[in-house]
C-alpha cells in the first residue's frame, strides 16, 4: 500500500470569478476526499489565445446571467462575493507572476488573499501595491515577490505552466486534473468528488 | 395557504446533450422539491442566432472535453449515453415542432423517447420516420403529430416559445426558469434544488 495521496491539480487565474469560487472550496474538497490539491497559477488569457476560446461574458445574455449565477454559488458556498463592475476584466499578468514566484506552500493563502482583494473587496489585482499588500498579509515578503515577478525565470515558469495546461487540453478556468482526467469549472467539483470518493455521495 | 405547486420551466432542444441529461433528472427534481416541471420545447438554433452565442463544441479543446464530461454526468446519473458521432449536430426543427404539436401531458415521455433515440440509440431526430416512431412508442398518433408539425400555428408556437425564452434572457440549453429566476445548464439543477428546498441539502 502506498501512502501517496491522490493529487488534484487546480489551474487558476485571479481574474476568473469561477476560479475564486472553486478556490474557496479546495480545503473542503481535500478534507472530504483526502486528496492533495496542487495550486497551479496559469494565465487564462494565454489559454484563450491558444485555444480560440473566449470569455463567457462575450455573449451579453450570458454575461447578465453569470452575475446572478456567481452570486448563487457564493450563497451556496456561504462565501462573500461582490462583482467588481468598475474593474472587470483586469490584466492578471502581474498577479499570476507573483503567484508563480511564491513558494509552493504559500500559494493557496496568497491566492485566496488576491482572490478576496479582487472578488470581495474590489481592489485592482493589476496594481503592484495590491499584489504586494496581499503577499505581505499572508506572511510573504511582498517586495521580494514583486521583484522576483520581473525575473525571466519566473516569466518563463508561468508560460510553461500555461503551456502545460493547454497541452493537456485546458481551454478555460478553473481547470482541474486528476492524473490525465480533466475537469473544467467550479461546477465540476461534485464530479471530482464522485471520482475520488464515490461511496461518500 | 395556496395549493399551487412551484413551477420549474424547462426549455430544451433534442439536439442538446446536456438537455438530455437534465431531462432524465426532472422526475427526481419534482419528487425532491415538490415542484411541477413544465417542459417547453424551443429551438436552440434560434436562441444562438438571436444572442450571438455558439455551440460549445465550436472550440476544439472544449469539444474534446465535453464528450468525457457528458459521460461523467451520465455515469453519475446512471443513465445510458452514447455520443452519436456520425450524426451530431443535427437539425432539430422537425423534432421540436413535433414536440410542440404534442399535447402537454405527453411532452415529457415523447421528449424522453426522442432524447433516447438520438443520445442513446444513435437514431436521427431529423428523420420523420424516427420522430413518428418515437411518438407512436409513447402512445401518441405519430402520423397525426407529423401532420400537425407542418401547420402554421405549430410553427408559430415554436417560434413564440423560442422568443419567450430569448426575451427572458436565455442563451443556451437546457434553460430553467423558476418565476423570473433563470438557471442555465444541466449542472445548475443543484442550485435550483437549493432555491426550492434549501433545508433538504
Short mmCIF file of C-alpha atoms in Angstrom, two decimals:
data_model
loop_
_atom_site.label_atom_id
_atom_site.label_comp_id
_atom_site.label_asym_id
_atom_site.label_seq_id
_atom_site.Cartn_x
_atom_site.Cartn_y
_atom_site.Cartn_z
CA UNK A 1 0.00 0.00 0.00
CA UNK A 2 1.25 3.46 -0.89
CA UNK A 3 0.88 6.39 1.41
CA UNK A 4 0.81 8.79 -1.50
CA UNK A 5 -2.25 10.97 -1.61
CA UNK A 6 -4.19 11.47 -4.81
CA UNK A 7 -3.28 14.84 -6.33
CA UNK A 8 -5.84 17.26 -7.73
CA UNK A 9 -4.17 19.97 -9.78
CA UNK A 10 -6.02 23.28 -9.81
CA UNK A 11 -5.14 25.63 -12.68
CA UNK A 12 -6.50 29.08 -11.87
CA UNK A 13 -6.30 32.77 -12.69
CA UNK A 14 -7.12 35.55 -10.24
CA UNK A 15 -9.17 37.24 -12.96
CA UNK A 16 -11.65 34.35 -13.18
CA UNK A 17 -14.61 34.55 -10.79
CA UNK A 18 -15.36 30.84 -11.05
CA UNK A 19 -11.71 30.21 -10.13
CA UNK A 20 -12.31 32.27 -6.99
CA UNK A 21 -15.40 30.24 -6.10
CA UNK A 22 -13.58 26.96 -6.70
CA UNK A 23 -10.57 28.14 -4.68
CA UNK A 24 -12.78 28.68 -1.63
CA UNK A 25 -13.80 25.00 -1.78
CA UNK A 26 -10.40 23.35 -2.02
CA UNK A 27 -9.88 22.87 1.73
CA UNK A 28 -13.26 21.11 1.93
CA UNK A 29 -12.52 19.03 -1.16
CA UNK A 30 -9.26 17.93 0.39
CA UNK A 31 -10.94 17.07 3.65
CA UNK A 32 -13.79 15.12 2.05
CA UNK A 33 -11.66 13.15 -0.40
CA UNK A 34 -8.24 13.00 1.24
CA UNK A 35 -6.73 14.41 -1.96
CA UNK A 36 -3.87 16.89 -2.03
CA UNK A 37 -4.71 20.00 -4.05
CA UNK A 38 -1.79 21.39 -6.03
CA UNK A 39 -2.43 25.05 -6.87
CA UNK A 40 -1.06 25.97 -10.29
CA UNK A 41 -1.34 29.65 -11.29
CA UNK A 42 -1.56 29.98 -15.07
CA UNK A 43 -2.50 32.74 -17.50
CA UNK A 44 -6.09 32.39 -18.68
CA UNK A 45 -5.55 34.96 -21.43
CA UNK A 46 -2.86 32.72 -22.88
CA UNK A 47 -5.22 29.74 -22.75
CA UNK A 48 -7.96 31.66 -24.59
CA UNK A 49 -5.48 32.81 -27.22
CA UNK A 50 -4.13 29.30 -27.82
CA UNK A 51 -7.49 27.52 -27.94
CA UNK A 52 -9.72 30.07 -29.64
CA UNK A 53 -11.94 30.11 -26.57
CA UNK A 54 -13.32 33.42 -25.31
CA UNK A 55 -14.54 34.94 -22.06
CA UNK A 56 -18.03 33.66 -21.30
CA UNK A 57 -19.06 37.29 -20.83
CA UNK A 58 -18.59 37.83 -24.58
CA UNK A 59 -22.28 36.95 -25.09
CA UNK A 60 -24.30 39.76 -23.44
CA UNK A 61 -27.16 37.47 -22.33
CA UNK A 62 -24.63 35.10 -20.79
CA UNK A 63 -22.83 37.96 -19.02
CA UNK A 64 -26.11 39.08 -17.42
CA UNK A 65 -26.92 35.55 -16.25
CA UNK A 66 -23.37 34.99 -14.95
CA UNK A 67 -23.62 37.72 -12.35
CA UNK A 68 -26.70 36.07 -10.82
CA UNK A 69 -25.12 32.64 -11.17
CA UNK A 70 -21.93 33.72 -9.37
CA UNK A 71 -24.00 35.10 -6.51
CA UNK A 72 -25.97 31.84 -6.35
CA UNK A 73 -22.78 29.82 -5.96
CA UNK A 74 -21.37 32.24 -3.40
CA UNK A 75 -24.58 31.91 -1.44
CA UNK A 76 -24.49 28.11 -1.68
CA UNK A 77 -20.87 28.11 -0.53
CA UNK A 78 -21.53 30.80 2.08
CA UNK A 79 -18.63 32.93 0.86
CA UNK A 80 -18.68 36.68 0.17
CA UNK A 81 -18.82 37.87 -3.43
CA UNK A 82 -19.08 41.37 -4.89
CA UNK A 83 -18.76 41.69 -8.65
CA UNK A 84 -16.09 44.36 -9.26
CA UNK A 85 -18.09 46.01 -12.04
CA UNK A 86 -15.80 49.03 -12.30
CA UNK A 87 -12.67 46.86 -12.61
CA UNK A 88 -13.61 43.70 -14.54
CA UNK A 89 -11.91 42.40 -16.61
CA UNK A 90 -8.37 43.09 -15.42
CA UNK A 91 -4.98 42.07 -16.73
CA UNK A 92 -3.68 39.48 -14.27
CA UNK A 93 -0.19 39.00 -15.63
CA UNK A 94 1.46 40.59 -12.58
CA UNK A 95 -0.69 38.66 -10.10
CA UNK A 96 -0.08 35.35 -11.86
CA UNK A 97 3.67 36.01 -12.00
CA UNK A 98 3.68 36.92 -8.31
CA UNK A 99 1.88 33.67 -7.50
CA UNK A 100 4.41 31.81 -9.61
CA UNK A 101 7.21 33.47 -7.64
CA UNK A 102 5.74 32.48 -4.27
CA UNK A 103 6.94 29.31 -2.53
CA UNK A 104 4.51 26.44 -3.23
CA UNK A 105 3.25 26.02 0.35
CA UNK A 106 2.24 29.71 0.45
CA UNK A 107 0.40 29.74 -2.88
CA UNK A 108 -3.07 28.77 -1.56
CA UNK A 109 -3.13 31.52 1.09
CA UNK A 110 -1.59 34.09 -1.26
CA UNK A 111 -4.08 33.18 -3.98
CA UNK A 112 -7.03 33.40 -1.58
CA UNK A 113 -5.81 36.84 -0.49
CA UNK A 114 -5.61 38.01 -4.11
CA UNK A 115 -8.99 36.47 -4.95
CA UNK A 116 -10.52 38.20 -1.93
CA UNK A 117 -8.95 41.53 -2.89
CA UNK A 118 -10.48 41.39 -6.38
CA UNK A 119 -13.74 39.44 -5.91
CA UNK A 120 -14.78 40.68 -2.49
CA UNK A 121 -13.04 43.99 -1.80
CA UNK A 122 -12.92 45.35 -5.36
CA UNK A 123 -9.18 46.04 -5.26
CA UNK A 124 -7.24 46.01 -8.52
CA UNK A 125 -5.04 42.88 -8.94
CA UNK A 126 -3.05 44.60 -11.69
CA UNK A 127 -1.88 47.21 -9.14
CA UNK A 128 1.52 46.21 -7.75
CA UNK A 129 0.65 47.80 -4.39
CA UNK A 130 -2.33 45.44 -4.08
CA UNK A 131 -0.26 42.40 -5.02
CA UNK A 132 2.43 43.42 -2.55
CA UNK A 133 -0.10 44.02 0.25
CA UNK A 134 -1.72 40.61 -0.34
CA UNK A 135 1.68 38.92 -0.18
CA UNK A 136 2.61 40.78 2.99
CA UNK A 137 -0.77 39.93 4.53
CA UNK A 138 -0.08 36.20 4.31
CA UNK A 139 3.42 36.44 5.71
CA UNK A 140 5.38 36.63 2.47
CA UNK A 141 7.89 39.34 1.63
CA UNK A 142 5.79 41.35 -0.80
CA UNK A 143 8.67 43.47 -2.05
CA UNK A 144 10.76 40.38 -2.79
CA UNK A 145 7.83 38.68 -4.52
CA UNK A 146 7.29 41.73 -6.74
CA UNK A 147 10.97 41.85 -7.60
CA UNK A 148 11.02 38.14 -8.42
CA UNK A 149 7.93 38.57 -10.64
CA UNK A 150 10.02 40.54 -13.09
CA UNK A 151 12.71 37.88 -13.40
CA UNK A 152 12.98 35.95 -16.68
CA UNK A 153 12.81 32.55 -14.96
CA UNK A 154 9.50 33.41 -13.27
CA UNK A 155 8.03 34.70 -16.53
CA UNK A 156 9.20 31.52 -18.23
CA UNK A 157 7.76 29.35 -15.46
CA UNK A 158 4.32 30.98 -15.81
CA UNK A 159 4.44 30.44 -19.57
CA UNK A 160 5.43 26.80 -19.01
CA UNK A 161 2.55 26.20 -16.58
CA UNK A 162 0.12 27.75 -19.05
CA UNK A 163 1.51 25.66 -21.89
CA UNK A 164 1.31 22.53 -19.75
CA UNK A 165 -2.40 23.16 -19.17
CA UNK A 166 -3.03 23.85 -22.86
CA UNK A 167 -1.11 20.75 -23.94
CA UNK A 168 -3.24 18.64 -21.62
CA UNK A 169 -6.49 20.03 -23.01
CA UNK A 170 -7.38 23.09 -20.92
CA UNK A 171 -9.45 25.84 -22.55
CA UNK A 172 -10.76 27.79 -19.54
CA UNK A 173 -10.57 28.25 -15.78
CA UNK A 174 -10.67 26.80 -13.28
CA UNK A 175 -9.34 23.59 -14.75
CA UNK A 176 -8.67 20.53 -12.62
CA UNK A 177 -6.66 17.46 -13.39
CA UNK A 178 -6.75 14.16 -11.55
CA UNK A 179 -3.95 12.39 -13.39
CA UNK A 180 -4.96 12.75 -17.03
CA UNK A 181 -8.65 13.27 -16.24
CA UNK A 182 -9.54 16.92 -16.85
CA UNK A 183 -12.47 18.71 -15.25
CA UNK A 184 -13.44 22.23 -16.24
CA UNK A 185 -15.29 24.60 -13.99
CA UNK A 186 -16.23 25.28 -10.42
CA UNK A 187 -19.42 23.33 -11.20
CA UNK A 188 -17.44 20.13 -11.73
CA UNK A 189 -16.15 19.83 -8.16
CA UNK A 190 -19.00 17.39 -7.49
CA UNK A 191 -17.83 15.18 -10.37
CA UNK A 192 -14.29 15.20 -8.99
CA UNK A 193 -15.63 14.09 -5.62
CA UNK A 194 -17.68 11.38 -7.29
CA UNK A 195 -14.48 10.14 -8.95
CA UNK A 196 -12.34 10.30 -5.80
CA UNK A 197 -14.85 9.26 -3.14
CA UNK A 198 -17.75 7.55 -4.89
CA UNK A 199 -19.00 5.98 -1.68
CA UNK A 200 -19.27 9.33 0.10
CA UNK A 201 -22.08 10.51 -2.13
CA UNK B 1 -52.29 28.77 2.01
CA UNK B 2 -52.23 28.05 -1.69
CA UNK B 3 -52.13 24.54 -3.07
CA UNK B 4 -50.33 25.71 -6.18
CA UNK B 5 -47.06 23.96 -6.80
CA UNK B 6 -43.93 25.87 -7.71
CA UNK B 7 -43.34 25.62 -11.44
CA UNK B 8 -39.94 24.93 -12.97
CA UNK B 9 -39.94 25.64 -16.69
CA UNK B 10 -37.52 23.52 -18.70
CA UNK B 11 -36.59 24.91 -22.13
CA UNK B 12 -34.91 22.17 -24.11
CA UNK B 13 -33.87 21.02 -27.56
CA UNK B 14 -33.45 17.36 -28.56
CA UNK B 15 -30.14 18.28 -30.22
CA UNK B 16 -28.57 19.33 -26.92
CA UNK B 17 -26.84 16.55 -24.95
CA UNK B 18 -26.96 18.49 -21.69
CA UNK B 19 -30.71 18.91 -22.27
CA UNK B 20 -30.93 15.12 -22.49
CA UNK B 21 -29.05 14.68 -19.22
CA UNK B 22 -31.20 17.29 -17.48
CA UNK B 23 -34.38 15.73 -18.87
CA UNK B 24 -33.52 12.41 -17.23
CA UNK B 25 -33.43 14.16 -13.83
CA UNK B 26 -36.75 16.01 -13.92
CA UNK B 27 -38.82 13.29 -12.25
CA UNK B 28 -36.33 13.21 -9.36
CA UNK B 29 -36.24 17.01 -9.16
CA UNK B 30 -40.01 17.06 -8.95
CA UNK B 31 -40.02 14.40 -6.27
CA UNK B 32 -37.33 16.05 -4.15
CA UNK B 33 -38.70 19.59 -4.35
CA UNK B 34 -42.42 19.13 -4.95
CA UNK B 35 -42.14 21.40 -7.98
CA UNK B 36 -44.04 20.88 -11.22
CA UNK B 37 -41.77 20.75 -14.24
CA UNK B 38 -43.22 22.37 -17.35
CA UNK B 39 -41.45 21.05 -20.44
CA UNK B 40 -41.09 23.72 -23.10
CA UNK B 41 -39.55 22.62 -26.43
CA UNK B 42 -37.76 25.52 -28.11
CA UNK B 43 -35.31 25.90 -30.96
CA UNK B 44 -31.74 26.21 -29.70
CA UNK B 45 -30.52 27.30 -33.13
CA UNK B 46 -32.85 30.28 -32.91
CA UNK B 47 -31.52 31.13 -29.46
CA UNK B 48 -27.91 31.00 -30.68
CA UNK B 49 -28.78 33.21 -33.66
CA UNK B 50 -30.56 35.81 -31.55
CA UNK B 51 -27.97 36.02 -28.78
CA UNK B 52 -24.70 35.62 -30.66
CA UNK B 53 -23.96 32.51 -28.60
CA UNK B 54 -22.46 29.46 -30.27
CA UNK B 55 -22.29 25.72 -29.78
CA UNK B 56 -19.82 24.90 -27.00
CA UNK B 57 -18.24 22.42 -29.41
CA UNK B 58 -17.03 25.36 -31.54
CA UNK B 59 -13.77 25.34 -29.54
CA UNK B 60 -11.97 22.07 -30.38
CA UNK B 61 -10.42 21.64 -26.91
CA UNK B 62 -13.85 22.17 -25.36
CA UNK B 63 -15.46 19.69 -27.73
CA UNK B 64 -12.95 17.02 -26.72
CA UNK B 65 -13.54 17.66 -23.01
CA UNK B 66 -17.32 17.71 -23.47
CA UNK B 67 -17.51 14.11 -24.59
CA UNK B 68 -15.77 12.96 -21.39
CA UNK B 69 -17.85 15.35 -19.32
CA UNK B 70 -21.12 14.08 -20.79
CA UNK B 71 -20.10 10.52 -19.96
CA UNK B 72 -19.20 11.57 -16.42
CA UNK B 73 -22.66 13.05 -15.86
CA UNK B 74 -24.37 10.04 -17.43
CA UNK B 75 -22.39 7.82 -15.10
CA UNK B 76 -23.26 9.98 -12.07
CA UNK B 77 -26.94 9.87 -13.08
CA UNK B 78 -26.75 6.21 -14.01
CA UNK B 79 -28.32 6.79 -17.41
CA UNK B 80 -27.12 5.45 -20.76
CA UNK B 81 -25.28 7.78 -23.11
CA UNK B 82 -23.63 7.16 -26.47
CA UNK B 83 -22.33 10.19 -28.35
CA UNK B 84 -23.80 9.96 -31.88
CA UNK B 85 -20.54 10.95 -33.53
CA UNK B 86 -21.75 10.17 -37.03
CA UNK B 87 -24.91 12.25 -36.62
CA UNK B 88 -24.06 15.24 -34.40
CA UNK B 89 -25.04 18.03 -34.82
CA UNK B 90 -28.48 17.51 -36.34
CA UNK B 91 -31.19 19.94 -37.37
CA UNK B 92 -33.94 19.52 -34.79
CA UNK B 93 -36.61 21.71 -36.33
CA UNK B 94 -38.90 18.77 -37.10
CA UNK B 95 -38.45 17.19 -33.66
CA UNK B 96 -39.07 20.49 -31.85
CA UNK B 97 -42.19 21.14 -33.97
CA UNK B 98 -43.46 17.63 -33.27
CA UNK B 99 -42.96 18.19 -29.53
CA UNK B 100 -44.80 21.49 -29.86
CA UNK B 101 -47.68 19.67 -31.57
CA UNK B 102 -47.96 17.04 -28.83
CA UNK B 103 -50.47 17.51 -26.02
CA UNK B 104 -48.73 18.97 -22.95
CA UNK B 105 -49.13 15.92 -20.67
CA UNK B 106 -47.42 13.72 -23.28
CA UNK B 107 -44.44 16.03 -23.88
CA UNK B 108 -42.13 14.60 -21.17
CA UNK B 109 -42.49 11.00 -22.37
CA UNK B 110 -42.29 11.99 -26.04
CA UNK B 111 -39.21 14.13 -25.34
CA UNK B 112 -37.51 11.33 -23.40
CA UNK B 113 -38.22 8.96 -26.31
CA UNK B 114 -36.65 11.40 -28.78
CA UNK B 115 -33.69 12.08 -26.49
CA UNK B 116 -33.14 8.34 -26.12
CA UNK B 117 -33.36 7.81 -29.87
CA UNK B 118 -30.63 10.40 -30.52
CA UNK B 119 -28.39 10.24 -27.42
CA UNK B 120 -28.54 6.52 -26.67
CA UNK B 121 -29.57 4.69 -29.85
CA UNK B 122 -27.94 6.98 -32.41
CA UNK B 123 -31.12 7.42 -34.44
CA UNK B 124 -31.54 10.60 -36.47
CA UNK B 125 -34.06 13.05 -34.96
CA UNK B 126 -34.31 14.92 -38.26
CA UNK B 127 -35.75 11.77 -39.87
CA UNK B 128 -39.55 11.92 -39.87
CA UNK B 129 -39.75 8.12 -39.51
CA UNK B 130 -37.80 8.37 -36.23
CA UNK B 131 -39.98 11.20 -34.92
CA UNK B 132 -43.10 9.27 -35.86
CA UNK B 133 -41.86 6.06 -34.25
CA UNK B 134 -41.00 7.88 -31.01
CA UNK B 135 -44.47 9.42 -30.90
CA UNK B 136 -46.11 6.07 -31.56
CA UNK B 137 -43.94 4.43 -28.89
CA UNK B 138 -45.35 6.67 -26.19
CA UNK B 139 -48.96 6.22 -27.22
CA UNK B 140 -49.34 9.27 -29.46
CA UNK B 141 -50.60 9.17 -33.04
CA UNK B 142 -47.29 9.66 -34.81
CA UNK B 143 -48.81 10.30 -38.21
CA UNK B 144 -51.10 12.98 -36.79
CA UNK B 145 -48.22 14.59 -34.88
CA UNK B 146 -46.15 14.74 -38.06
CA UNK B 147 -49.02 16.27 -39.99
CA UNK B 148 -49.60 18.85 -37.26
CA UNK B 149 -45.90 19.71 -37.25
CA UNK B 150 -46.30 21.23 -40.69
CA UNK B 151 -49.18 23.50 -39.69
CA UNK B 152 -48.55 27.26 -39.49
CA UNK B 153 -49.90 27.53 -35.94
CA UNK B 154 -47.45 24.92 -34.64
CA UNK B 155 -44.55 26.60 -36.41
CA UNK B 156 -45.65 29.92 -34.92
CA UNK B 157 -46.00 28.37 -31.47
CA UNK B 158 -42.42 27.02 -31.56
CA UNK B 159 -41.17 30.44 -32.65
CA UNK B 160 -43.13 32.07 -29.82
CA UNK B 161 -41.70 29.67 -27.22
CA UNK B 162 -38.19 30.36 -28.51
CA UNK B 163 -38.79 34.11 -28.45
CA UNK B 164 -40.20 33.88 -24.93
CA UNK B 165 -37.01 32.19 -23.73
CA UNK B 166 -34.81 34.75 -25.51
CA UNK B 167 -36.81 37.69 -24.15
CA UNK B 168 -36.35 36.31 -20.64
CA UNK B 169 -32.60 36.00 -21.04
CA UNK B 170 -31.91 32.51 -22.38
CA UNK B 171 -28.79 31.95 -24.47
CA UNK B 172 -28.36 28.16 -24.37
CA UNK B 173 -29.92 24.86 -23.34
CA UNK B 174 -31.19 23.49 -21.12
CA UNK B 175 -32.54 26.68 -19.57
CA UNK B 176 -34.72 26.61 -16.48
CA UNK B 177 -36.92 29.31 -15.05
CA UNK B 178 -38.36 29.44 -11.56
CA UNK B 179 -40.50 32.54 -11.94
CA UNK B 180 -38.09 35.13 -13.28
CA UNK B 181 -35.00 33.34 -11.92
CA UNK B 182 -33.10 31.77 -14.80
CA UNK B 183 -30.73 28.83 -14.49
CA UNK B 184 -28.62 27.62 -17.40
CA UNK B 185 -27.32 24.13 -17.73
CA UNK B 186 -27.75 20.59 -16.50
CA UNK B 187 -25.09 21.47 -13.92
CA UNK B 188 -27.38 24.02 -12.28
CA UNK B 189 -30.03 21.52 -11.14
CA UNK B 190 -28.35 21.55 -7.72
CA UNK B 191 -28.77 25.33 -7.49
CA UNK B 192 -32.45 25.01 -8.39
CA UNK B 193 -32.88 22.48 -5.60
CA UNK B 194 -31.03 24.77 -3.20
CA UNK B 195 -33.51 27.52 -4.11
CA UNK B 196 -36.61 25.33 -3.85
CA UNK B 197 -35.70 23.09 -0.95
CA UNK B 198 -32.84 24.74 0.93
CA UNK B 199 -33.37 22.61 4.03
CA UNK B 200 -33.06 19.35 2.08
CA UNK B 201 -29.39 19.97 1.33
#
